Structures are given as C-alpha cells and as structure tokens.
Short mmCIF file of C-alpha atoms (C1' of nucleotides) in Angstrom, two decimals:
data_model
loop_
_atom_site.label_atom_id
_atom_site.label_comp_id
_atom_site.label_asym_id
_atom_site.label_seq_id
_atom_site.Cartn_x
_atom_site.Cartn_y
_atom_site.Cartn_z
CA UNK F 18 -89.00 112.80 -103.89
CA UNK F 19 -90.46 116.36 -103.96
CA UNK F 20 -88.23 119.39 -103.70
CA UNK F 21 -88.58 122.07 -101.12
CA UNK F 22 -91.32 124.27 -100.73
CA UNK F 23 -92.61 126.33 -98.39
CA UNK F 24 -95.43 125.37 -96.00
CA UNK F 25 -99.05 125.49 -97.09
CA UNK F 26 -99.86 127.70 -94.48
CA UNK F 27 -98.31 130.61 -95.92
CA UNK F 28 -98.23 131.52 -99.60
CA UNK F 29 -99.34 128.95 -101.76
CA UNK F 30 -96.89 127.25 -103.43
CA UNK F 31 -97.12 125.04 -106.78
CA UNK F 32 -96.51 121.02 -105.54
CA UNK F 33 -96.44 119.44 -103.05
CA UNK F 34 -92.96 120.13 -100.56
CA UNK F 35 -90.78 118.02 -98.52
CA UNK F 36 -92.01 118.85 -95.00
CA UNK F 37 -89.99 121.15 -93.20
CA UNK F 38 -89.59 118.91 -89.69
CA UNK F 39 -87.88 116.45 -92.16
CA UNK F 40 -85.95 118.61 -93.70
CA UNK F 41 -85.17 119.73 -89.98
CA UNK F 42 -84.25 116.23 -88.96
CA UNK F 43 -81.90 116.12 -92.31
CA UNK F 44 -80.02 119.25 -91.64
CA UNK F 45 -79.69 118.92 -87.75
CA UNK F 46 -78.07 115.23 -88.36
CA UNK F 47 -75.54 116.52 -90.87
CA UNK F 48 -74.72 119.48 -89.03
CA UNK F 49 -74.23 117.23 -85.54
CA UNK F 50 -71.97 114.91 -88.00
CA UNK F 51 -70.02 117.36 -90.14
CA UNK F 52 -69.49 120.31 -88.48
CA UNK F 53 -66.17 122.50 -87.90
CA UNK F 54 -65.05 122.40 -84.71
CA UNK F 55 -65.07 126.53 -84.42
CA UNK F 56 -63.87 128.03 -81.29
CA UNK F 57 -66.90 130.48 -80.93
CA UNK F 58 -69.28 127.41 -81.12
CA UNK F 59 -67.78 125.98 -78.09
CA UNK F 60 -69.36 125.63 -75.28
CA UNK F 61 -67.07 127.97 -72.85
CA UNK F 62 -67.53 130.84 -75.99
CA UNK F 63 -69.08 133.79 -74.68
CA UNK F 64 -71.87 136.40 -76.62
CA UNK F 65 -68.78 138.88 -76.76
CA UNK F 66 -66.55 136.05 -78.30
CA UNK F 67 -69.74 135.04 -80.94
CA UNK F 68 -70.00 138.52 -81.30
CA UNK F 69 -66.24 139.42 -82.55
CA UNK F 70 -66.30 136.66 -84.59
CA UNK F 71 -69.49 137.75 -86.80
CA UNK F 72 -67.68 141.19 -86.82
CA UNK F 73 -64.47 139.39 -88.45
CA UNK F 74 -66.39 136.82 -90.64
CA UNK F 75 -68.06 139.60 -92.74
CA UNK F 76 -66.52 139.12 -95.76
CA UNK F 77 -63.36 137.41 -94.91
CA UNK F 78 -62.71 133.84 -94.75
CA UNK F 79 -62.77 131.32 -91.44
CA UNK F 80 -59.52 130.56 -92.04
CA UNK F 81 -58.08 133.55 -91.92
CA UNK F 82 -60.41 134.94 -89.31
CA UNK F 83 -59.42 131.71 -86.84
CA UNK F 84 -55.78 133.45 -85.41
CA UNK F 85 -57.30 137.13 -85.41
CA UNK F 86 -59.95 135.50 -83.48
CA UNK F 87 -57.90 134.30 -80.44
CA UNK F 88 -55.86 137.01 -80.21
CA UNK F 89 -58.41 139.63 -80.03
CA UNK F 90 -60.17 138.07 -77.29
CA UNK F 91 -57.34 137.18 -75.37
CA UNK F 92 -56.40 141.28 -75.57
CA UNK F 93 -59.77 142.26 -75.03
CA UNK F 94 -62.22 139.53 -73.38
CA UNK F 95 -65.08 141.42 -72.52
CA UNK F 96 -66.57 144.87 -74.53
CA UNK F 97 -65.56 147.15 -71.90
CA UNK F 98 -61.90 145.81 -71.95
CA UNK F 99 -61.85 146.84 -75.38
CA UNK F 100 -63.85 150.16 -74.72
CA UNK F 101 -61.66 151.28 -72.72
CA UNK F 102 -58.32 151.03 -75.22
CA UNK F 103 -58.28 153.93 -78.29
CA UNK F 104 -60.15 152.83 -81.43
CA UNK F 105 -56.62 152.81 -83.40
CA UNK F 106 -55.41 150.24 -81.35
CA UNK F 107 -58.51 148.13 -82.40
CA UNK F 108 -57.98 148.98 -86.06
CA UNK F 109 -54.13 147.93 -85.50
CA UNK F 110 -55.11 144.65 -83.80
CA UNK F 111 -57.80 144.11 -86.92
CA UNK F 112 -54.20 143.61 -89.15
CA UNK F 113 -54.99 142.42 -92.80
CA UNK F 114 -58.49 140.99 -92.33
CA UNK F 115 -59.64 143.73 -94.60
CA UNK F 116 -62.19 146.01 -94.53
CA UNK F 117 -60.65 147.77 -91.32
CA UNK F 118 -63.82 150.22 -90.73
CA UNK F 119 -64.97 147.03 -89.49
CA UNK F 120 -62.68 147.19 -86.43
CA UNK F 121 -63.64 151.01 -85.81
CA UNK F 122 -67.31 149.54 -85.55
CA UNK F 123 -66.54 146.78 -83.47
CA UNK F 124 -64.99 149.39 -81.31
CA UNK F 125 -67.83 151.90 -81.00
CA UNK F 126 -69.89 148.74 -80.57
CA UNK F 127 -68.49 147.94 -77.30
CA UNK F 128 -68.13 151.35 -76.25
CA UNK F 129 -72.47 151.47 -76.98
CA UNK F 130 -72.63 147.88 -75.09
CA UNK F 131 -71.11 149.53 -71.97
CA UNK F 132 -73.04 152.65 -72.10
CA UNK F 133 -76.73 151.21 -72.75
CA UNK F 134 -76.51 147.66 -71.77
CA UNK F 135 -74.01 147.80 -68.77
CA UNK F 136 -71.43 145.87 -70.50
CA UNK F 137 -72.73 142.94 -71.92
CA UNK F 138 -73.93 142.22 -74.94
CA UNK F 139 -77.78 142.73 -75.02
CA UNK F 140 -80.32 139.66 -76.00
CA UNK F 141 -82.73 141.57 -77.90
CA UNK F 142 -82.59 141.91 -81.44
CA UNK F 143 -83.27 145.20 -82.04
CA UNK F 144 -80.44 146.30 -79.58
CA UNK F 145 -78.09 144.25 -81.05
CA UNK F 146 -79.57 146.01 -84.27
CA UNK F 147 -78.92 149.60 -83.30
CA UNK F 148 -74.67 148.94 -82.67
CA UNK F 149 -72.77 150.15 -84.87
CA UNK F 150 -71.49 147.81 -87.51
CA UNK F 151 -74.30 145.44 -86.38
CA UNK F 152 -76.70 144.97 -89.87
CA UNK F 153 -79.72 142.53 -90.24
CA UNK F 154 -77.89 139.65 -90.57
CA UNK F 155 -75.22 140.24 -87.79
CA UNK F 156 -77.94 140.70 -85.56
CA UNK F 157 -79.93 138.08 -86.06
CA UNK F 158 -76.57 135.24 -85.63
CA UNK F 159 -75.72 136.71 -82.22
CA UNK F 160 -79.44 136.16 -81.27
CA UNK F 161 -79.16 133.09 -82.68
CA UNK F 162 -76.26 131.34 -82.10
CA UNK F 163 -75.32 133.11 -78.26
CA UNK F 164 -78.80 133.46 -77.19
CA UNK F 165 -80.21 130.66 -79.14
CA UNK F 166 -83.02 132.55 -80.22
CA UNK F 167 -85.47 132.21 -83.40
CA UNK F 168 -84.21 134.27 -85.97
CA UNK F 169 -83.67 134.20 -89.98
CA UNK F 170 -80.51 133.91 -90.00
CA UNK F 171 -79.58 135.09 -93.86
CA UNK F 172 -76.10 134.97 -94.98
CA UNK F 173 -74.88 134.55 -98.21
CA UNK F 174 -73.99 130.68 -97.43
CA UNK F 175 -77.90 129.85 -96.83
CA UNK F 176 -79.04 132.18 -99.44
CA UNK F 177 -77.29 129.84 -101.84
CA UNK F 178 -78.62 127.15 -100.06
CA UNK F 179 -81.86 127.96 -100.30
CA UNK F 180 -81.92 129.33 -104.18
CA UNK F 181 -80.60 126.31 -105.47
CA UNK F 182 -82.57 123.70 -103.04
CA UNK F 183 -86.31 125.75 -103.08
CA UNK F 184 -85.87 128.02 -105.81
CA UNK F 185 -84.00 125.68 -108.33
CA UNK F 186 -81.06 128.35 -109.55
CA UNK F 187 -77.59 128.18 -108.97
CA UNK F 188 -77.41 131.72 -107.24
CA UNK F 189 -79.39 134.00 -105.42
CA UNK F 190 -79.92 137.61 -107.07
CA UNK F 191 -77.21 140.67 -105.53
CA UNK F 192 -79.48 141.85 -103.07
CA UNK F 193 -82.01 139.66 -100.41
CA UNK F 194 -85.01 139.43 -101.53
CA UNK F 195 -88.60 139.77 -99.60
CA UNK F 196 -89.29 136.41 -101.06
CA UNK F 197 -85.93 135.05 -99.94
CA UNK F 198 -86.96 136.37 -96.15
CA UNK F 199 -90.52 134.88 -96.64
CA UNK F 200 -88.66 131.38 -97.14
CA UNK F 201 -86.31 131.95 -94.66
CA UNK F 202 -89.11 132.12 -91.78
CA UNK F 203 -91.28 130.19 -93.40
CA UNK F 204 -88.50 127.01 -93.38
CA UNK F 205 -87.49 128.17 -89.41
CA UNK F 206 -88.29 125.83 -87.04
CA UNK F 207 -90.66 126.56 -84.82
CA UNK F 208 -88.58 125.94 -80.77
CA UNK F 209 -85.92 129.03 -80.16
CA UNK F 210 -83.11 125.75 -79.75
CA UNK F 211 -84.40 123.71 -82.77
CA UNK F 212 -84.56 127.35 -85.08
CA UNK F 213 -80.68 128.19 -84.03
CA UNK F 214 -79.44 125.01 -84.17
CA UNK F 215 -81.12 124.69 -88.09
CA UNK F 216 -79.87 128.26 -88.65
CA UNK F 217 -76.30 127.34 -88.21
CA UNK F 218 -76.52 123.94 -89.56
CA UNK F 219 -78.31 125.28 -93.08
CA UNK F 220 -75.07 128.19 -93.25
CA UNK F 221 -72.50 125.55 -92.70
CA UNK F 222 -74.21 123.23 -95.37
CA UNK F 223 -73.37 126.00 -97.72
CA UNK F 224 -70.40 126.75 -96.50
CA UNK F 225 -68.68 123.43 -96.97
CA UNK F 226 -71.07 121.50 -99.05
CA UNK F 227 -73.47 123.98 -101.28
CA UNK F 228 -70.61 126.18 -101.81
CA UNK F 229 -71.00 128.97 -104.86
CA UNK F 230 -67.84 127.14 -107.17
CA UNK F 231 -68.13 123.77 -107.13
CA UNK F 232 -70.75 122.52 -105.15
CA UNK F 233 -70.85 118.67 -103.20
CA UNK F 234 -73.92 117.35 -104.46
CA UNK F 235 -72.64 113.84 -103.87
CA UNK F 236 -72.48 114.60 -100.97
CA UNK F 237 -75.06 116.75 -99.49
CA UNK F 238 -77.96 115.50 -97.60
CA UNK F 239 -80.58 117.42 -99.46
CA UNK F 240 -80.05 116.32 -102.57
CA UNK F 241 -83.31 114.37 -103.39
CA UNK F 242 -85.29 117.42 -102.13
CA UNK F 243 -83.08 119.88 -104.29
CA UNK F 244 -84.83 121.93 -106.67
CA UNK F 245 -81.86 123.00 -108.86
CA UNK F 246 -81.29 119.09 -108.52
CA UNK F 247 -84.47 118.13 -110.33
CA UNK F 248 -83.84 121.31 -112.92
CA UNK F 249 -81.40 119.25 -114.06
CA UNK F 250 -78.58 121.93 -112.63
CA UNK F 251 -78.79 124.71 -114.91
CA UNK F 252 -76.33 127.30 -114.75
CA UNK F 253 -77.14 130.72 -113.73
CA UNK F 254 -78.33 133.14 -116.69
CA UNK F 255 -79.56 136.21 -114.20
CA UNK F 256 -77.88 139.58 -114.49
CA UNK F 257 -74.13 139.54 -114.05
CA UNK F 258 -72.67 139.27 -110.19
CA UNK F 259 -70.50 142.53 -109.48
CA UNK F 260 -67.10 142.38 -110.10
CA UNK F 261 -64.64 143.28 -107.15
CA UNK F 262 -62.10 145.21 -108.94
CA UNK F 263 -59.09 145.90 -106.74
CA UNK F 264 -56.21 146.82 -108.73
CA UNK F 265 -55.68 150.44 -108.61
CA UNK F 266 -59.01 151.72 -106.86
CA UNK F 267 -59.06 153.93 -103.59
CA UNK F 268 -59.44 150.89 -101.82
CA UNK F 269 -56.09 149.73 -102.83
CA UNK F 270 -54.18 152.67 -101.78
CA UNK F 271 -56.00 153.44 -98.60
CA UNK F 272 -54.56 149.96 -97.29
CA UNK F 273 -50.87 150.83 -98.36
CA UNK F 274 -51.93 154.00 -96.53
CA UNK F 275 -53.31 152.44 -93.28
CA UNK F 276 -50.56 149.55 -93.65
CA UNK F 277 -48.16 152.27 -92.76
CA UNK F 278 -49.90 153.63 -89.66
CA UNK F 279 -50.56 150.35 -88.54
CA UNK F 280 -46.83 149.39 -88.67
CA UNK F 281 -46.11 153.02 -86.99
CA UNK F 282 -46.89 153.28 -83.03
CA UNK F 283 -46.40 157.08 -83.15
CA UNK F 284 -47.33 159.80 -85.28
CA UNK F 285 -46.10 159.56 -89.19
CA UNK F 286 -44.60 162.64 -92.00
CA UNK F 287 -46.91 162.99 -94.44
CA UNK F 288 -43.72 162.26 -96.18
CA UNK F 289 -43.75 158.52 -95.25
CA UNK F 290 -47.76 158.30 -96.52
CA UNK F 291 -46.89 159.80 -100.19
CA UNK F 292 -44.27 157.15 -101.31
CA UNK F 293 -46.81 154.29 -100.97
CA UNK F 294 -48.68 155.78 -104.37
CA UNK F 295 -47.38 157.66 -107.11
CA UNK F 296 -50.60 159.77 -108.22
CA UNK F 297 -50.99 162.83 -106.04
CA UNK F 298 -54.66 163.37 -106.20
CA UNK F 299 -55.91 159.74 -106.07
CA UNK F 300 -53.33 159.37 -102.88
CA UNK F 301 -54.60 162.19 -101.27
CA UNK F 302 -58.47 161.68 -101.59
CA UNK F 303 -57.90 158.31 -100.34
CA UNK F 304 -56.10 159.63 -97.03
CA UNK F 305 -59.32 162.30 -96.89
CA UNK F 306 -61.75 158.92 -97.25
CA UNK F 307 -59.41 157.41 -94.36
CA UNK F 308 -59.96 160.65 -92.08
CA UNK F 309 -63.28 161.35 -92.75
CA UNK F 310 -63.84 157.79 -92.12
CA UNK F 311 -62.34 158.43 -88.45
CA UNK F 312 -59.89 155.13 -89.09
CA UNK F 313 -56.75 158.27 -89.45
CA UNK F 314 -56.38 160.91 -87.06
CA UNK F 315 -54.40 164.61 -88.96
CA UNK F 316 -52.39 166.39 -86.47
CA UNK F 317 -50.76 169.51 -87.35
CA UNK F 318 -47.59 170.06 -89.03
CA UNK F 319 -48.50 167.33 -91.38
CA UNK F 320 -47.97 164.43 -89.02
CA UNK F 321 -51.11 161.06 -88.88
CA UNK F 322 -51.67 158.56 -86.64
CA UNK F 323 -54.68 156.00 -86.00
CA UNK F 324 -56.49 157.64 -84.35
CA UNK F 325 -56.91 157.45 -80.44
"C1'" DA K 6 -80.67 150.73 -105.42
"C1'" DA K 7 -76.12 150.97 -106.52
"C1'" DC K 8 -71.85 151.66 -104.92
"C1'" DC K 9 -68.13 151.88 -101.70
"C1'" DC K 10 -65.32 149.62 -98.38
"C1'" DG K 11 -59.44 145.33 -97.93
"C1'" DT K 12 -57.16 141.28 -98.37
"C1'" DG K 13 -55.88 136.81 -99.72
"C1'" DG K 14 -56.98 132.27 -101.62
"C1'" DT K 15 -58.50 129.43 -105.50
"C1'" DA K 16 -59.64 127.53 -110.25
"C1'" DT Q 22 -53.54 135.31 -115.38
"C1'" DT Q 23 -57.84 137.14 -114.51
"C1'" DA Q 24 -61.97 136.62 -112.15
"C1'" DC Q 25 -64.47 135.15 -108.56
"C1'" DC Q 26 -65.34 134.54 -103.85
"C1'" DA Q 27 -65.36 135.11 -98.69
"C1'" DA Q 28 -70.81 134.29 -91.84
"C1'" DG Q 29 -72.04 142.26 -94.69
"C1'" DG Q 30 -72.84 147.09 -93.39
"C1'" DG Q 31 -73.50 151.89 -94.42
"C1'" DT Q 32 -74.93 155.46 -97.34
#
DNA sequence: AACCCGTGGTA
DNA sequence: TTACCAAGGGT
C-alpha cells in the first residue's frame, strides 16, 4: 500500500500517494464510528458554545474541560450575557483549568463580539481572527466545526497525525511548519461539509488513536498508508521537546496568588497574598505579572481583588 | 524565534 | 519520582 502524500497537483512529491478522497472515505468512517460523544458537537450546540469550548481546550484536557464547560454556558449562554458581568467573575468561573488569562480573553472576546458583530459570533475567519485570545488555529475550528467551513484546522492532535502518517516521524518539530500548512490544505477536502467533517475526524484520530505516548496502531485505520508505519517506527531523534518546568517558577506562585482572590468575593490584605510564598521578590513580581496582566485589580491601602 | 503563561493526569 | 503531555496564544 503506498503511504500518504500530497497530491500531484501541488509540490511534487517522491512516490506515488494514497489518494486523498480515500483517505477521506477512511477517516470520515472512523470518525462516524468512534467518536466522543462531546456536548459542543451536538447538534443543539451553538457557535458561542463551540466557541468556549476551543477557549477551554487550549492546553487543558477534555476531561477536565467537560464540567467547566456546562457550567459556563449555563451562567453565560450567549457573549453578551457574559459581556455584560466583570472580567473577574469570568476568571473566577475559569477555576483550575489553568492558564486563567485565557478567561480574561474569552471575556474581552465577547465584549468585541457585541461591539462589532452585534452579538454573535461572526462567520468569517479573519473576524474570528482579530478577538482576543482567538490565534490561527482557534479560528480556523470555530469556522470549521460551527460554520462548517473549509479551513486547516492545525492542532497539535493532527500535527502528530500527519508527521507520523505523511512525514514518517514520530513528532512534529515545536513550532508549525510552512510545509506542515502546505499538507494540511493540500490533504483538505475540497466541499466546506466534507473539509470540516475530515478536520475534526483527523484531530480526534490523534486524539484517541495517534496519541503522542503510546500510540494505537492496531487499531487505527490508516495504518497501511502510514509513513512512520513503513519506516519501520523509528523513534524521534529531532531537537529536544521543551520541558514544562513548574515547580517553583512565577507561574507557580501566581496561581497560589490568584487561588486566593478567586476564593475571596471582596477585596483581600496584601497580608493574605504574602503567606502563599516565602520569597519576597519572586512573590511580588509575580503579583506585578498578575496586574499588569489585568487578571488582579490594586486598590489602595494595599487591598486586591479580580478585577471588575 | 524563544519564552512565558496553570493545572492535573499518566507512565 | 520525574518528565511528559494536554483542541494554543501573545509577545
């Protein structure tokens, strides 16, 4: 069987490649028989609901994302409902999914989908582009999969995909690559509902089946097309992945900082923000980062709050 | 381009 | 246990 490749009509490409409409038909079938039952793929979901949930599932798991999910847009069901509360209040409902800047974005998102768009969430992708917290590939999965667009849709799931099954490695580099975008388009079916529905299927393959530990190659459908197959699965020997060291950075003690506030409804003593860290300096440049970040409000006499 | 930004689960 | 990983974005 060959292994993937992209079209001829492109770039050429060294052998012949397992045409895309079958690797379409392979993808689409797994995806209608294997896919999670997510509540912002259901039917009833709206663009706002797709929309909070890309928000949530940068960088944090489904699972933990699922219950954050539900409650959000039960509190806040359209953008202007949550427009219309104080950002804190968003970053307080965001909890411990991490990465709470995230909720401050999601917040000034809505506030810019009520002001230029009238309150809904805008089709084009270049609008959806210009919100805050709203990056290339956030953009392109709210096209995608709540206005069933054609997009790339490039997250870190089908860039695995597609460096092990076209490009024969076990990982994709740190950064996307112009020659992973070239793929991705090249690969993207040509009708808007055949392109999202492949977009979403090709993420969830690597999500549960090409995943970046211990991949299912027993049991994944594009196995006798997979280039890192036929390579005889070599392990990856690029340039090391980045660490995520946690223990002890900024990062760390701004979220025993903001864990504080978040418990807190009113204003809190400086007092009650130093006992969380012992070193002075590190403590207080993280509480500047959280201010200057607008996700802590200073009010005089040495009182914080989230901000409103 | 490299680095920063949270939190929790898994091998 | 340590290290890696998770539907990225902003600077």
């Amino acid at each position: 069987m060959p292994t993937i490749s992209a079209p001829p009509s492109a770039a050429p490409r060294s052998g012949p490649g397992t045409p895309a409409p079958l690797l379409h038909t392979i993808v689409l079938d797994w995806y209608r028989e294997h896919a999670r039952d997510l509540p912002w793929r259901a039917d009833g979901a709206t663009a706002w609901g797709v929309m909070v949930s890309e928000f949530m599932l940068q960088q944090t798991p489904v699972k933990r994302v699922l219950p954050a999910w539900a409650a959000w847009l039960e509190r806040w069901p359209t953008p202007a409902a949550l427009a219309a509360d104080a950002p804190g209040e968003a970053v307080r409902m965001w909890g411990r999914l991490g990465y709470p800047r995230r909720a401050l974005r999601l917040h000034g998102a809505a506030a810019a989908i009520v002001e230029r768009h009238g309150g809904e969430v805008p089709e084009d992708h270049a609008a959806l582009l210009a919100l805050p917290g709203v990056g290339e590939y956030t953009a392109a999965a709210v096209a995608s999969f709540a206005f069933r667009q054609r997009h790339a849709v490039l997250d870190t799931n089908v860039r695995r995909v597609f460096a092990r099954a076209v490009t024969g490695v076990e990982y994709p580099a740190n950064a996307t690559t112009a020659a992973e975008r070239r793929t991705a388009t090249e690969l993207l079916p040509d009708h808007p509902e055949t392109a999202a529905a492949w977009a979403v299927g090709v993420m969830e393959l690597g999500a549960l089946v090409c995943t970046a530990r211990s991949p299912e190659c027993g049991g994944c459908p594009l196995r006798p097309h997979c280039a890192w197959q036929r390579a005889g699965c070599p392990p990856y020997d690029g340039p090391a992945r980045r660490g995520q060291t946690y223990e002890g950075t900024d990062r760390q003690v701004r979220g025993k900082l903001l864990a504080v506030l978040r418990a807190s409804h009113g204003p809190v003593p400086r007092q009650r923000l130093d006992v969380v860290w012992p070193e002075e300096i590190q403590r207080a440049r993280a509480l500047d980062g959280l201010v200057a970040d607008g996700l802590v409000e200073p009010l005089a006499d040495g009182f914080y709050r989230l901000p409103q």
